[in-house]
mmCIF file with all atom_site columns, C-alpha atoms in Angstrom:
data_model
loop_
_atom_site.group_PDB
_atom_site.id
_atom_site.type_symbol
_atom_site.label_atom_id
_atom_site.label_alt_id
_atom_site.label_comp_id
_atom_site.label_asym_id
_atom_site.label_entity_id
_atom_site.label_seq_id
_atom_site.pdbx_PDB_ins_code
_atom_site.Cartn_x
_atom_site.Cartn_y
_atom_site.Cartn_z
_atom_site.occupancy
_atom_site.B_iso_or_equiv
_atom_site.pdbx_formal_charge
_atom_site.auth_seq_id
_atom_site.auth_comp_id
_atom_site.auth_asym_id
_atom_site.auth_atom_id
_atom_site.pdbx_PDB_model_num
ATOM 1   C CA . GLY X 1 1   ? -3.503  -20.693 -0.616  1.00 0.00 ? 1   GLY X CA 1
ATOM 2   C CA . GLU X 1 2   ? -4.296  -17.929 -3.057  1.00 0.00 ? 2   GLU X CA 1
ATOM 3   C CA . ASN X 1 3   ? -2.475  -17.676 -6.374  1.00 0.00 ? 3   ASN X CA 1
ATOM 4   C CA . VAL X 1 4   ? -2.816  -14.717 -8.721  1.00 0.00 ? 4   VAL X CA 1
ATOM 5   C CA . GLU X 1 5   ? -1.829  -14.822 -12.387 1.00 0.00 ? 5   GLU X CA 1
ATOM 6   C CA . GLN X 1 6   ? -1.421  -11.592 -14.339 1.00 0.00 ? 6   GLN X CA 1
ATOM 7   C CA . HIS X 1 7   ? -1.080  -10.945 -18.083 1.00 0.00 ? 7   HIS X CA 1
ATOM 8   C CA . PRO X 1 8   ? 0.578   -9.502  -20.024 1.00 0.00 ? 8   PRO X CA 1
ATOM 9   C CA . SER X 1 9   ? 3.937   -8.916  -18.358 1.00 0.00 ? 9   SER X CA 1
ATOM 10  C CA . THR X 1 10  ? 4.648   -6.010  -20.708 1.00 0.00 ? 10  THR X CA 1
ATOM 11  C CA . LEU X 1 11  ? 2.216   -3.843  -22.640 1.00 0.00 ? 11  LEU X CA 1
ATOM 12  C CA . SER X 1 12  ? 2.885   -0.988  -25.036 1.00 0.00 ? 12  SER X CA 1
ATOM 13  C CA . VAL X 1 13  ? 0.050   1.209   -26.253 1.00 0.00 ? 13  VAL X CA 1
ATOM 14  C CA . GLN X 1 14  ? -0.139  4.389   -28.259 1.00 0.00 ? 14  GLN X CA 1
ATOM 15  C CA . GLU X 1 15  ? -0.987  7.503   -26.284 1.00 0.00 ? 15  GLU X CA 1
ATOM 16  C CA . GLY X 1 16  ? -4.727  7.982   -26.362 1.00 0.00 ? 16  GLY X CA 1
ATOM 17  C CA . ASP X 1 17  ? -5.492  4.296   -26.876 1.00 0.00 ? 17  ASP X CA 1
ATOM 18  C CA . SER X 1 18  ? -6.864  1.925   -24.239 1.00 0.00 ? 18  SER X CA 1
ATOM 19  C CA . ALA X 1 19  ? -4.928  -0.590  -22.163 1.00 0.00 ? 19  ALA X CA 1
ATOM 20  C CA . VAL X 1 20  ? -6.299  -3.769  -20.604 1.00 0.00 ? 20  VAL X CA 1
ATOM 21  C CA . ILE X 1 21  ? -4.573  -5.930  -17.994 1.00 0.00 ? 21  ILE X CA 1
ATOM 22  C CA . LYS X 1 22  ? -6.062  -9.247  -16.927 1.00 0.00 ? 22  LYS X CA 1
ATOM 23  C CA . CYS X 1 23  ? -5.737  -11.313 -13.765 1.00 0.00 ? 23  CYS X CA 1
ATOM 24  C CA . THR X 1 24  ? -7.057  -14.622 -12.501 1.00 0.00 ? 24  THR X CA 1
ATOM 25  C CA . TYR X 1 25  ? -7.203  -15.866 -8.933  1.00 0.00 ? 25  TYR X CA 1
ATOM 26  C CA . SER X 1 26  ? -7.540  -19.326 -7.460  1.00 0.00 ? 26  SER X CA 1
ATOM 27  C CA . ASP X 1 27  ? -9.181  -18.952 -4.037  1.00 0.00 ? 27  ASP X CA 1
ATOM 28  C CA . SER X 1 28  ? -12.940 -18.506 -4.348  1.00 0.00 ? 28  SER X CA 1
ATOM 29  C CA . ALA X 1 29  ? -12.980 -17.104 -0.786  1.00 0.00 ? 29  ALA X CA 1
ATOM 30  C CA . SER X 1 30  ? -11.103 -13.960 -1.868  1.00 0.00 ? 30  SER X CA 1
ATOM 31  C CA . ASN X 1 31  ? -13.468 -11.015 -1.789  1.00 0.00 ? 31  ASN X CA 1
ATOM 32  C CA . TYR X 1 32  ? -11.348 -7.924  -2.336  1.00 0.00 ? 32  TYR X CA 1
ATOM 33  C CA . PHE X 1 33  ? -9.327  -7.131  -5.453  1.00 0.00 ? 33  PHE X CA 1
ATOM 34  C CA . PRO X 1 34  ? -7.121  -4.041  -5.446  1.00 0.00 ? 34  PRO X CA 1
ATOM 35  C CA . TRP X 1 35  ? -4.976  -2.683  -8.253  1.00 0.00 ? 35  TRP X CA 1
ATOM 36  C CA . TYR X 1 36  ? -1.719  -0.933  -7.478  1.00 0.00 ? 36  TYR X CA 1
ATOM 37  C CA . LYS X 1 37  ? 0.456   1.310   -9.614  1.00 0.00 ? 37  LYS X CA 1
ATOM 38  C CA . GLN X 1 38  ? 4.194   1.471   -8.989  1.00 0.00 ? 38  GLN X CA 1
ATOM 39  C CA . GLU X 1 39  ? 6.198   4.298   -10.464 1.00 0.00 ? 39  GLU X CA 1
ATOM 40  C CA . LEU X 1 40  ? 9.969   4.249   -10.660 1.00 0.00 ? 40  LEU X CA 1
ATOM 41  C CA . GLY X 1 41  ? 11.596  4.620   -7.261  1.00 0.00 ? 41  GLY X CA 1
ATOM 42  C CA . LYS X 1 42  ? 8.326   4.434   -5.361  1.00 0.00 ? 42  LYS X CA 1
ATOM 43  C CA . GLY X 1 43  ? 6.292   1.841   -3.559  1.00 0.00 ? 43  GLY X CA 1
ATOM 44  C CA . PRO X 1 44  ? 3.003   0.566   -5.004  1.00 0.00 ? 44  PRO X CA 1
ATOM 45  C CA . GLN X 1 45  ? -0.020  2.842   -4.572  1.00 0.00 ? 45  GLN X CA 1
ATOM 46  C CA . LEU X 1 46  ? -3.657  1.847   -4.749  1.00 0.00 ? 46  LEU X CA 1
ATOM 47  C CA . ILE X 1 47  ? -5.437  3.204   -7.814  1.00 0.00 ? 47  ILE X CA 1
ATOM 48  C CA . ILE X 1 48  ? -8.729  1.329   -7.751  1.00 0.00 ? 48  ILE X CA 1
ATOM 49  C CA . ASP X 1 49  ? -10.286 -1.655  -6.024  1.00 0.00 ? 49  ASP X CA 1
ATOM 50  C CA . ILE X 1 50  ? -13.360 -3.828  -6.314  1.00 0.00 ? 50  ILE X CA 1
ATOM 51  C CA . ARG X 1 51  ? -15.240 -6.029  -3.876  1.00 0.00 ? 51  ARG X CA 1
ATOM 52  C CA . SER X 1 52  ? -16.794 -9.338  -4.705  1.00 0.00 ? 52  SER X CA 1
ATOM 53  C CA . ASN X 1 53  ? -20.361 -8.032  -4.473  1.00 0.00 ? 53  ASN X CA 1
ATOM 54  C CA . VAL X 1 54  ? -19.741 -5.658  -7.390  1.00 0.00 ? 54  VAL X CA 1
ATOM 55  C CA . GLY X 1 55  ? -19.178 -6.516  -11.049 1.00 0.00 ? 55  GLY X CA 1
ATOM 56  C CA . GLU X 1 56  ? -17.697 -3.267  -12.258 1.00 0.00 ? 56  GLU X CA 1
ATOM 57  C CA . LYS X 1 57  ? -16.286 -0.046  -10.871 1.00 0.00 ? 57  LYS X CA 1
ATOM 58  C CA . LYS X 1 58  ? -15.134 3.073   -12.646 1.00 0.00 ? 58  LYS X CA 1
ATOM 59  C CA . ASP X 1 59  ? -13.076 6.078   -11.602 1.00 0.00 ? 59  ASP X CA 1
ATOM 60  C CA . GLN X 1 60  ? -12.510 8.592   -14.394 1.00 0.00 ? 60  GLN X CA 1
ATOM 61  C CA . ARG X 1 61  ? -10.256 6.897   -16.974 1.00 0.00 ? 61  ARG X CA 1
ATOM 62  C CA . ILE X 1 62  ? -9.773  3.658   -15.088 1.00 0.00 ? 62  ILE X CA 1
ATOM 63  C CA . ALA X 1 63  ? -12.237 0.852   -14.558 1.00 0.00 ? 63  ALA X CA 1
ATOM 64  C CA . VAL X 1 64  ? -12.126 -2.622  -13.122 1.00 0.00 ? 64  VAL X CA 1
ATOM 65  C CA . THR X 1 65  ? -14.379 -5.568  -13.899 1.00 0.00 ? 65  THR X CA 1
ATOM 66  C CA . LEU X 1 66  ? -14.821 -8.754  -11.894 1.00 0.00 ? 66  LEU X CA 1
ATOM 67  C CA . ASN X 1 67  ? -16.184 -12.124 -12.965 1.00 0.00 ? 67  ASN X CA 1
ATOM 68  C CA . LYS X 1 68  ? -16.549 -14.189 -9.803  1.00 0.00 ? 68  LYS X CA 1
ATOM 69  C CA . THR X 1 69  ? -17.674 -17.307 -11.612 1.00 0.00 ? 69  THR X CA 1
ATOM 70  C CA . ALA X 1 70  ? -14.626 -17.380 -13.820 1.00 0.00 ? 70  ALA X CA 1
ATOM 71  C CA . LYS X 1 71  ? -12.416 -15.946 -11.067 1.00 0.00 ? 71  LYS X CA 1
ATOM 72  C CA . HIS X 1 72  ? -10.902 -13.265 -13.177 1.00 0.00 ? 72  HIS X CA 1
ATOM 73  C CA . PHE X 1 73  ? -10.748 -9.500  -13.053 1.00 0.00 ? 73  PHE X CA 1
ATOM 74  C CA . SER X 1 74  ? -9.398  -6.832  -15.359 1.00 0.00 ? 74  SER X CA 1
ATOM 75  C CA . LEU X 1 75  ? -8.104  -3.278  -15.315 1.00 0.00 ? 75  LEU X CA 1
ATOM 76  C CA . HIS X 1 76  ? -9.080  -0.953  -18.137 1.00 0.00 ? 76  HIS X CA 1
ATOM 77  C CA . ILE X 1 77  ? -7.360  2.373   -18.762 1.00 0.00 ? 77  ILE X CA 1
ATOM 78  C CA . THR X 1 78  ? -8.876  4.581   -21.445 1.00 0.00 ? 78  THR X CA 1
ATOM 79  C CA . GLU X 1 79  ? -7.368  7.609   -23.200 1.00 0.00 ? 79  GLU X CA 1
ATOM 80  C CA . THR X 1 80  ? -3.926  6.670   -21.953 1.00 0.00 ? 80  THR X CA 1
ATOM 81  C CA . GLN X 1 81  ? -1.465  9.421   -21.114 1.00 0.00 ? 81  GLN X CA 1
ATOM 82  C CA . PRO X 1 82  ? 2.341   9.433   -20.630 1.00 0.00 ? 82  PRO X CA 1
ATOM 83  C CA . GLU X 1 83  ? 1.937   9.522   -16.853 1.00 0.00 ? 83  GLU X CA 1
ATOM 84  C CA . ASP X 1 84  ? 0.169   6.162   -17.028 1.00 0.00 ? 84  ASP X CA 1
ATOM 85  C CA . SER X 1 85  ? 3.535   4.539   -17.790 1.00 0.00 ? 85  SER X CA 1
ATOM 86  C CA . ALA X 1 86  ? 4.322   2.396   -14.731 1.00 0.00 ? 86  ALA X CA 1
ATOM 87  C CA . VAL X 1 87  ? 4.114   -1.142  -13.391 1.00 0.00 ? 87  VAL X CA 1
ATOM 88  C CA . TYR X 1 88  ? 0.621   -2.267  -12.440 1.00 0.00 ? 88  TYR X CA 1
ATOM 89  C CA . PHE X 1 89  ? -0.113  -5.047  -9.954  1.00 0.00 ? 89  PHE X CA 1
ATOM 90  C CA . CYS X 1 90  ? -3.363  -6.830  -9.356  1.00 0.00 ? 90  CYS X CA 1
ATOM 91  C CA . ALA X 1 91  ? -3.997  -8.520  -6.027  1.00 0.00 ? 91  ALA X CA 1
ATOM 92  C CA . ALA X 1 92  ? -6.521  -10.666 -4.220  1.00 0.00 ? 92  ALA X CA 1
ATOM 93  C CA . THR X 1 93  ? -7.260  -10.966 -0.522  1.00 0.00 ? 93  THR X CA 1
ATOM 94  C CA . LEU X 1 94  ? -9.892  -11.328 2.138   1.00 0.00 ? 94  LEU X CA 1
ATOM 95  C CA . MET X 1 95  ? -11.193 -8.166  3.765   1.00 0.00 ? 95  MET X CA 1
ATOM 96  C CA . ASN X 1 96  ? -9.780  -9.102  7.147   1.00 0.00 ? 96  ASN X CA 1
ATOM 97  C CA . ARG X 1 97  ? -7.520  -6.817  9.068   1.00 0.00 ? 97  ARG X CA 1
ATOM 98  C CA . ASP X 1 98  ? -4.411  -8.934  8.867   1.00 0.00 ? 98  ASP X CA 1
ATOM 99  C CA . ASP X 1 99  ? -5.022  -11.161 5.935   1.00 0.00 ? 99  ASP X CA 1
ATOM 100 C CA . LYS X 1 100 ? -2.242  -11.431 3.445   1.00 0.00 ? 100 LYS X CA 1
ATOM 101 C CA . ILE X 1 101 ? -2.523  -9.677  0.111   1.00 0.00 ? 101 ILE X CA 1
ATOM 102 C CA . ILE X 1 102 ? -1.342  -11.850 -2.766  1.00 0.00 ? 102 ILE X CA 1
ATOM 103 C CA . PHE X 1 103 ? -0.054  -9.978  -5.789  1.00 0.00 ? 103 PHE X CA 1
ATOM 104 C CA . GLY X 1 104 ? 0.302   -10.839 -9.457  1.00 0.00 ? 104 GLY X CA 1
ATOM 105 C CA . LYS X 1 105 ? 3.692   -10.541 -11.139 1.00 0.00 ? 105 LYS X CA 1
ATOM 106 C CA . GLY X 1 106 ? 2.956   -7.103  -12.510 1.00 0.00 ? 106 GLY X CA 1
ATOM 107 C CA . THR X 1 107 ? 2.506   -5.537  -15.928 1.00 0.00 ? 107 THR X CA 1
ATOM 108 C CA . ARG X 1 108 ? 4.934   -2.927  -17.208 1.00 0.00 ? 108 ARG X CA 1
ATOM 109 C CA . LEU X 1 109 ? 2.851   -0.464  -19.206 1.00 0.00 ? 109 LEU X CA 1
ATOM 110 C CA . HIS X 1 110 ? 4.594   1.760   -21.744 1.00 0.00 ? 110 HIS X CA 1
ATOM 111 C CA . ILE X 1 111 ? 2.672   4.643   -23.281 1.00 0.00 ? 111 ILE X CA 1
ATOM 112 C CA . LEU X 1 112 ? 4.142   5.462   -26.682 1.00 0.00 ? 112 LEU X CA 1
ATOM 113 C CA . PRO X 1 113 ? 4.094   9.082   -27.901 1.00 0.00 ? 113 PRO X CA 1
ATOM 114 C CA . GLU U 2 1   ? 3.669   10.443  0.474   1.00 0.00 ? 1   GLU U CA 1
ATOM 115 C CA . THR U 2 2   ? 1.704   7.478   1.772   1.00 0.00 ? 2   THR U CA 1
ATOM 116 C CA . GLY U 2 3   ? 2.447   7.955   5.462   1.00 0.00 ? 3   GLY U CA 1
ATOM 117 C CA . VAL U 2 4   ? 4.672   4.877   5.585   1.00 0.00 ? 4   VAL U CA 1
ATOM 118 C CA . THR U 2 5   ? 8.373   5.710   5.860   1.00 0.00 ? 5   THR U CA 1
ATOM 119 C CA . GLN U 2 6   ? 11.199  3.271   5.270   1.00 0.00 ? 6   GLN U CA 1
ATOM 120 C CA . THR U 2 7   ? 14.862  3.769   6.071   1.00 0.00 ? 7   THR U CA 1
ATOM 121 C CA . PRO U 2 8   ? 17.377  3.506   4.657   1.00 0.00 ? 8   PRO U CA 1
ATOM 122 C CA . ARG U 2 9   ? 16.356  3.945   1.011   1.00 0.00 ? 9   ARG U CA 1
ATOM 123 C CA . HIS U 2 10  ? 19.475  2.157   -0.199  1.00 0.00 ? 10  HIS U CA 1
ATOM 124 C CA . LEU U 2 11  ? 21.730  -0.344  1.546   1.00 0.00 ? 11  LEU U CA 1
ATOM 125 C CA . VAL U 2 12  ? 24.800  -2.222  0.401   1.00 0.00 ? 12  VAL U CA 1
ATOM 126 C CA . MET U 2 13  ? 26.057  -4.896  2.740   1.00 0.00 ? 13  MET U CA 1
ATOM 127 C CA . GLY U 2 14  ? 28.532  -7.725  2.757   1.00 0.00 ? 14  GLY U CA 1
ATOM 128 C CA . MET U 2 15  ? 27.499  -11.292 3.393   1.00 0.00 ? 15  MET U CA 1
ATOM 129 C CA . THR U 2 16  ? 28.958  -11.226 6.909   1.00 0.00 ? 16  THR U CA 1
ATOM 130 C CA . ASN U 2 17  ? 27.365  -7.921  7.938   1.00 0.00 ? 17  ASN U CA 1
ATOM 131 C CA . LYS U 2 18  ? 24.403  -7.352  10.230  1.00 0.00 ? 18  LYS U CA 1
ATOM 132 C CA . LYS U 2 19  ? 22.017  -4.551  9.372   1.00 0.00 ? 19  LYS U CA 1
ATOM 133 C CA . SER U 2 20  ? 18.414  -3.569  10.034  1.00 0.00 ? 20  SER U CA 1
ATOM 134 C CA . LEU U 2 21  ? 15.664  -2.088  7.906   1.00 0.00 ? 21  LEU U CA 1
ATOM 135 C CA . LYS U 2 22  ? 13.171  0.202   9.563   1.00 0.00 ? 22  LYS U CA 1
ATOM 136 C CA . CYS U 2 23  ? 9.545   0.965   8.777   1.00 0.00 ? 23  CYS U CA 1
ATOM 137 C CA . GLU U 2 24  ? 7.418   3.564   10.528  1.00 0.00 ? 24  GLU U CA 1
ATOM 138 C CA . GLN U 2 25  ? 3.787   4.582   10.172  1.00 0.00 ? 25  GLN U CA 1
ATOM 139 C CA . HIS U 2 26  ? 1.686   6.999   12.168  1.00 0.00 ? 26  HIS U CA 1
ATOM 140 C CA . LEU U 2 27  ? -1.558  6.254   10.372  1.00 0.00 ? 27  LEU U CA 1
ATOM 141 C CA . GLY U 2 28  ? -3.015  4.345   13.296  1.00 0.00 ? 28  GLY U CA 1
ATOM 142 C CA . HIS U 2 29  ? -2.813  1.070   11.384  1.00 0.00 ? 29  HIS U CA 1
ATOM 143 C CA . ASN U 2 30  ? -2.492  -2.143  13.341  1.00 0.00 ? 30  ASN U CA 1
ATOM 144 C CA . ALA U 2 31  ? -1.327  -4.551  10.635  1.00 0.00 ? 31  ALA U CA 1
ATOM 145 C CA . MET U 2 32  ? 2.141   -4.263  9.123   1.00 0.00 ? 32  MET U CA 1
ATOM 146 C CA . TYR U 2 33  ? 3.777   -6.289  6.374   1.00 0.00 ? 33  TYR U CA 1
ATOM 147 C CA . TRP U 2 34  ? 7.183   -6.973  4.885   1.00 0.00 ? 34  TRP U CA 1
ATOM 148 C CA . TYR U 2 35  ? 7.302   -7.781  1.166   1.00 0.00 ? 35  TYR U CA 1
ATOM 149 C CA . LYS U 2 36  ? 10.273  -8.676  -1.019  1.00 0.00 ? 36  LYS U CA 1
ATOM 150 C CA . GLN U 2 37  ? 10.251  -7.410  -4.605  1.00 0.00 ? 37  GLN U CA 1
ATOM 151 C CA . SER U 2 38  ? 12.693  -9.050  -7.004  1.00 0.00 ? 38  SER U CA 1
ATOM 152 C CA . ALA U 2 39  ? 12.945  -8.490  -10.730 1.00 0.00 ? 39  ALA U CA 1
ATOM 153 C CA . LYS U 2 40  ? 10.340  -10.373 -12.780 1.00 0.00 ? 40  LYS U CA 1
ATOM 154 C CA . LYS U 2 41  ? 8.716   -11.893 -9.686  1.00 0.00 ? 41  LYS U CA 1
ATOM 155 C CA . PRO U 2 42  ? 5.516   -11.079 -7.851  1.00 0.00 ? 42  PRO U CA 1
ATOM 156 C CA . LEU U 2 43  ? 5.654   -9.189  -4.601  1.00 0.00 ? 43  LEU U CA 1
ATOM 157 C CA . GLU U 2 44  ? 6.516   -11.912 -2.102  1.00 0.00 ? 44  GLU U CA 1
ATOM 158 C CA . LEU U 2 45  ? 4.925   -11.658 1.310   1.00 0.00 ? 45  LEU U CA 1
ATOM 159 C CA . MET U 2 46  ? 7.489   -12.304 4.048   1.00 0.00 ? 46  MET U CA 1
ATOM 160 C CA . PHE U 2 47  ? 5.892   -11.418 7.375   1.00 0.00 ? 47  PHE U CA 1
ATOM 161 C CA . VAL U 2 48  ? 2.628   -10.098 8.756   1.00 0.00 ? 48  VAL U CA 1
ATOM 162 C CA . TYR U 2 49  ? 2.195   -8.467  12.145  1.00 0.00 ? 49  TYR U CA 1
ATOM 163 C CA . ASN U 2 50  ? -1.131  -7.578  13.679  1.00 0.00 ? 50  ASN U CA 1
ATOM 164 C CA . PHE U 2 51  ? -1.259  -5.644  16.945  1.00 0.00 ? 51  PHE U CA 1
ATOM 165 C CA . LYS U 2 52  ? 2.465   -6.370  17.361  1.00 0.00 ? 52  LYS U CA 1
ATOM 166 C CA . GLU U 2 53  ? 1.976   -10.109 17.060  1.00 0.00 ? 53  GLU U CA 1
ATOM 167 C CA . GLN U 2 54  ? 3.378   -12.057 14.152  1.00 0.00 ? 54  GLN U CA 1
ATOM 168 C CA . THR U 2 55  ? 0.531   -13.756 12.349  1.00 0.00 ? 55  THR U CA 1
ATOM 169 C CA . GLU U 2 56  ? 2.356   -14.920 9.245   1.00 0.00 ? 56  GLU U CA 1
ATOM 170 C CA . ASN U 2 57  ? 5.843   -16.142 8.470   1.00 0.00 ? 57  ASN U CA 1
ATOM 171 C CA . ASN U 2 58  ? 5.862   -17.140 4.859   1.00 0.00 ? 58  ASN U CA 1
ATOM 172 C CA . SER U 2 59  ? 8.701   -19.694 5.055   1.00 0.00 ? 59  SER U CA 1
ATOM 173 C CA . VAL U 2 60  ? 11.325  -16.999 5.208   1.00 0.00 ? 60  VAL U CA 1
ATOM 174 C CA . PRO U 2 61  ? 14.933  -18.051 5.957   1.00 0.00 ? 61  PRO U CA 1
ATOM 175 C CA . SER U 2 62  ? 16.103  -17.369 9.488   1.00 0.00 ? 62  SER U CA 1
ATOM 176 C CA . ARG U 2 63  ? 18.694  -14.884 8.244   1.00 0.00 ? 63  ARG U CA 1
ATOM 177 C CA . PHE U 2 64  ? 15.724  -12.482 8.097   1.00 0.00 ? 64  PHE U CA 1
ATOM 178 C CA . SER U 2 65  ? 14.405  -11.655 11.557  1.00 0.00 ? 65  SER U CA 1
ATOM 179 C CA . PRO U 2 66  ? 11.449  -9.300  11.991  1.00 0.00 ? 66  PRO U CA 1
ATOM 180 C CA . GLU U 2 67  ? 10.684  -7.239  15.056  1.00 0.00 ? 67  GLU U CA 1
ATOM 181 C CA . CYS U 2 68  ? 7.577   -5.227  15.862  1.00 0.00 ? 68  CYS U CA 1
ATOM 182 C CA . PRO U 2 69  ? 8.035   -3.339  19.148  1.00 0.00 ? 69  PRO U CA 1
ATOM 183 C CA . ASN U 2 70  ? 4.778   -1.413  18.735  1.00 0.00 ? 70  ASN U CA 1
ATOM 184 C CA . SER U 2 71  ? 2.037   -0.875  16.186  1.00 0.00 ? 71  SER U CA 1
ATOM 185 C CA . SER U 2 72  ? 3.888   2.025   14.569  1.00 0.00 ? 72  SER U CA 1
ATOM 186 C CA . HIS U 2 73  ? 7.288   0.455   13.995  1.00 0.00 ? 73  HIS U CA 1
ATOM 187 C CA . LEU U 2 74  ? 8.496   -2.604  12.168  1.00 0.00 ? 74  LEU U CA 1
ATOM 188 C CA . PHE U 2 75  ? 12.067  -3.774  11.710  1.00 0.00 ? 75  PHE U CA 1
ATOM 189 C CA . LEU U 2 76  ? 13.724  -6.383  9.553   1.00 0.00 ? 76  LEU U CA 1
ATOM 190 C CA . HIS U 2 77  ? 17.048  -7.537  10.968  1.00 0.00 ? 77  HIS U CA 1
ATOM 191 C CA . LEU U 2 78  ? 19.442  -8.973  8.434   1.00 0.00 ? 78  LEU U CA 1
ATOM 192 C CA . HIS U 2 79  ? 22.473  -11.188 8.990   1.00 0.00 ? 79  HIS U CA 1
ATOM 193 C CA . THR U 2 80  ? 24.655  -13.431 6.837   1.00 0.00 ? 80  THR U CA 1
ATOM 194 C CA . LEU U 2 81  ? 22.628  -12.669 3.725   1.00 0.00 ? 81  LEU U CA 1
ATOM 195 C CA . GLN U 2 82  ? 23.256  -14.128 0.290   1.00 0.00 ? 82  GLN U CA 1
ATOM 196 C CA . PRO U 2 83  ? 23.594  -12.279 -3.030  1.00 0.00 ? 83  PRO U CA 1
ATOM 197 C CA . GLU U 2 84  ? 20.176  -13.634 -4.095  1.00 0.00 ? 84  GLU U CA 1
ATOM 198 C CA . ASP U 2 85  ? 18.655  -11.676 -1.211  1.00 0.00 ? 85  ASP U CA 1
ATOM 199 C CA . SER U 2 86  ? 19.359  -8.484  -3.142  1.00 0.00 ? 86  SER U CA 1
ATOM 200 C CA . ALA U 2 87  ? 15.973  -6.918  -3.829  1.00 0.00 ? 87  ALA U CA 1
ATOM 201 C CA . LEU U 2 88  ? 13.631  -4.082  -2.976  1.00 0.00 ? 88  LEU U CA 1
ATOM 202 C CA . TYR U 2 89  ? 12.122  -4.628  0.475   1.00 0.00 ? 89  TYR U CA 1
ATOM 203 C CA . LEU U 2 90  ? 8.748   -3.010  0.927   1.00 0.00 ? 90  LEU U CA 1
ATOM 204 C CA . CYS U 2 91  ? 6.847   -2.337  4.102   1.00 0.00 ? 91  CYS U CA 1
ATOM 205 C CA . ALA U 2 92  ? 3.084   -1.847  4.113   1.00 0.00 ? 92  ALA U CA 1
ATOM 206 C CA . SER U 2 93  ? 0.423   -1.145  6.706   1.00 0.00 ? 93  SER U CA 1
ATOM 207 C CA . ARG U 2 94  ? -3.313  -1.585  6.865   1.00 0.00 ? 94  ARG U CA 1
ATOM 208 C CA . SER U 2 95  ? -6.071  -1.059  9.438   1.00 0.00 ? 95  SER U CA 1
ATOM 209 C CA . ASP U 2 96  ? -9.272  -2.740  10.552  1.00 0.00 ? 96  ASP U CA 1
ATOM 210 C CA . GLY U 2 97  ? -12.175 -1.926  8.323   1.00 0.00 ? 97  GLY U CA 1
ATOM 211 C CA . ASN U 2 98  ? -9.908  -0.388  5.689   1.00 0.00 ? 98  ASN U CA 1
ATOM 212 C CA . THR U 2 99  ? -8.869  -2.718  2.958   1.00 0.00 ? 99  THR U CA 1
ATOM 213 C CA . GLU U 2 100 ? -6.257  -0.452  1.389   1.00 0.00 ? 100 GLU U CA 1
ATOM 214 C CA . ALA U 2 101 ? -2.639  -1.259  2.167   1.00 0.00 ? 101 ALA U CA 1
ATOM 215 C CA . PHE U 2 102 ? -0.266  1.688   2.187   1.00 0.00 ? 102 PHE U CA 1
ATOM 216 C CA . PHE U 2 103 ? 3.281   1.021   1.037   1.00 0.00 ? 103 PHE U CA 1
ATOM 217 C CA . GLY U 2 104 ? 6.527   2.713   1.871   1.00 0.00 ? 104 GLY U CA 1
ATOM 218 C CA . GLN U 2 105 ? 9.017   3.585   -0.851  1.00 0.00 ? 105 GLN U CA 1
ATOM 219 C CA . GLY U 2 106 ? 11.124  0.557   -0.062  1.00 0.00 ? 106 GLY U CA 1
ATOM 220 C CA . THR U 2 107 ? 14.740  -0.169  0.769   1.00 0.00 ? 107 THR U CA 1
ATOM 221 C CA . ARG U 2 108 ? 16.886  -1.201  -2.178  1.00 0.00 ? 108 ARG U CA 1
ATOM 222 C CA . LEU U 2 109 ? 19.200  -3.844  -0.722  1.00 0.00 ? 109 LEU U CA 1
ATOM 223 C CA . THR U 2 110 ? 22.339  -5.060  -2.459  1.00 0.00 ? 110 THR U CA 1
ATOM 224 C CA . VAL U 2 111 ? 24.298  -7.940  -0.954  1.00 0.00 ? 111 VAL U CA 1
ATOM 225 C CA . VAL U 2 112 ? 27.896  -8.150  -2.139  1.00 0.00 ? 112 VAL U CA 1
#
C-alpha cells in the first residue's frame, strides 16, 4: 500500500520568509497529491493540489512541485504571514471516487514575528 | 464551514460506556471516511464507505463499529474503548469526479 513520508515535523520561519515542506510517496500508481492545512480546533482543509500529469502548480503565495521519477513533492509558501501558522499535511491517492487518501505525519509551521 | 458536520465536538467516556459519533454532509458526496488523528501520528484511515457500502476497514478493532444508513450520514459506534483510543476523530466526504475531500471539525474523544 501507499506510504507517505513528510519532513520536517516542525518548521519555524521569520515572517516574510519562505517555507518549504517536502514529502515522498511509495506507490507509483498514485496520481493525485493534495495539501491540507489544519488550524487549531478545525479539520484539515485543502489548500492546493497537483495531479501527476503536471510538474508544478501555483496559487498566489503557495506552490507545489511534483517529481514523479523521484516520487517526491513539495509545498512552497512565499512571503509568509502570521495566518500561515498551522499544521500542514501532504497526501497521496488515486483519483477514484472511494480510494483512500494516505496522509503524511504533518508539519507544524510557526511564523515568527 | 466545509459542509461536513460532526457531533459532538467533545466527548468524555468511561471504558465501559457506549457512545456514538455522528457525521453529516449534504454536499451530495457518495464516499465518506472516518480518520483517527493522534498526537505526532499521521491521519489514520479507519473506514471508507461508498454509496453506503463499506469498501475499506483498515484493521480497526471491533470496539469501533461504523454505520452508514444513507449517503449523507455516517456513524461511529464506540464500546469498551481503551485510554489509547483517545484522539480526534475526523469524518470526511468526497464525490465522483471531485478529488477534494472535505473534512468535518472532528470529535475530540477522551477515554477515562
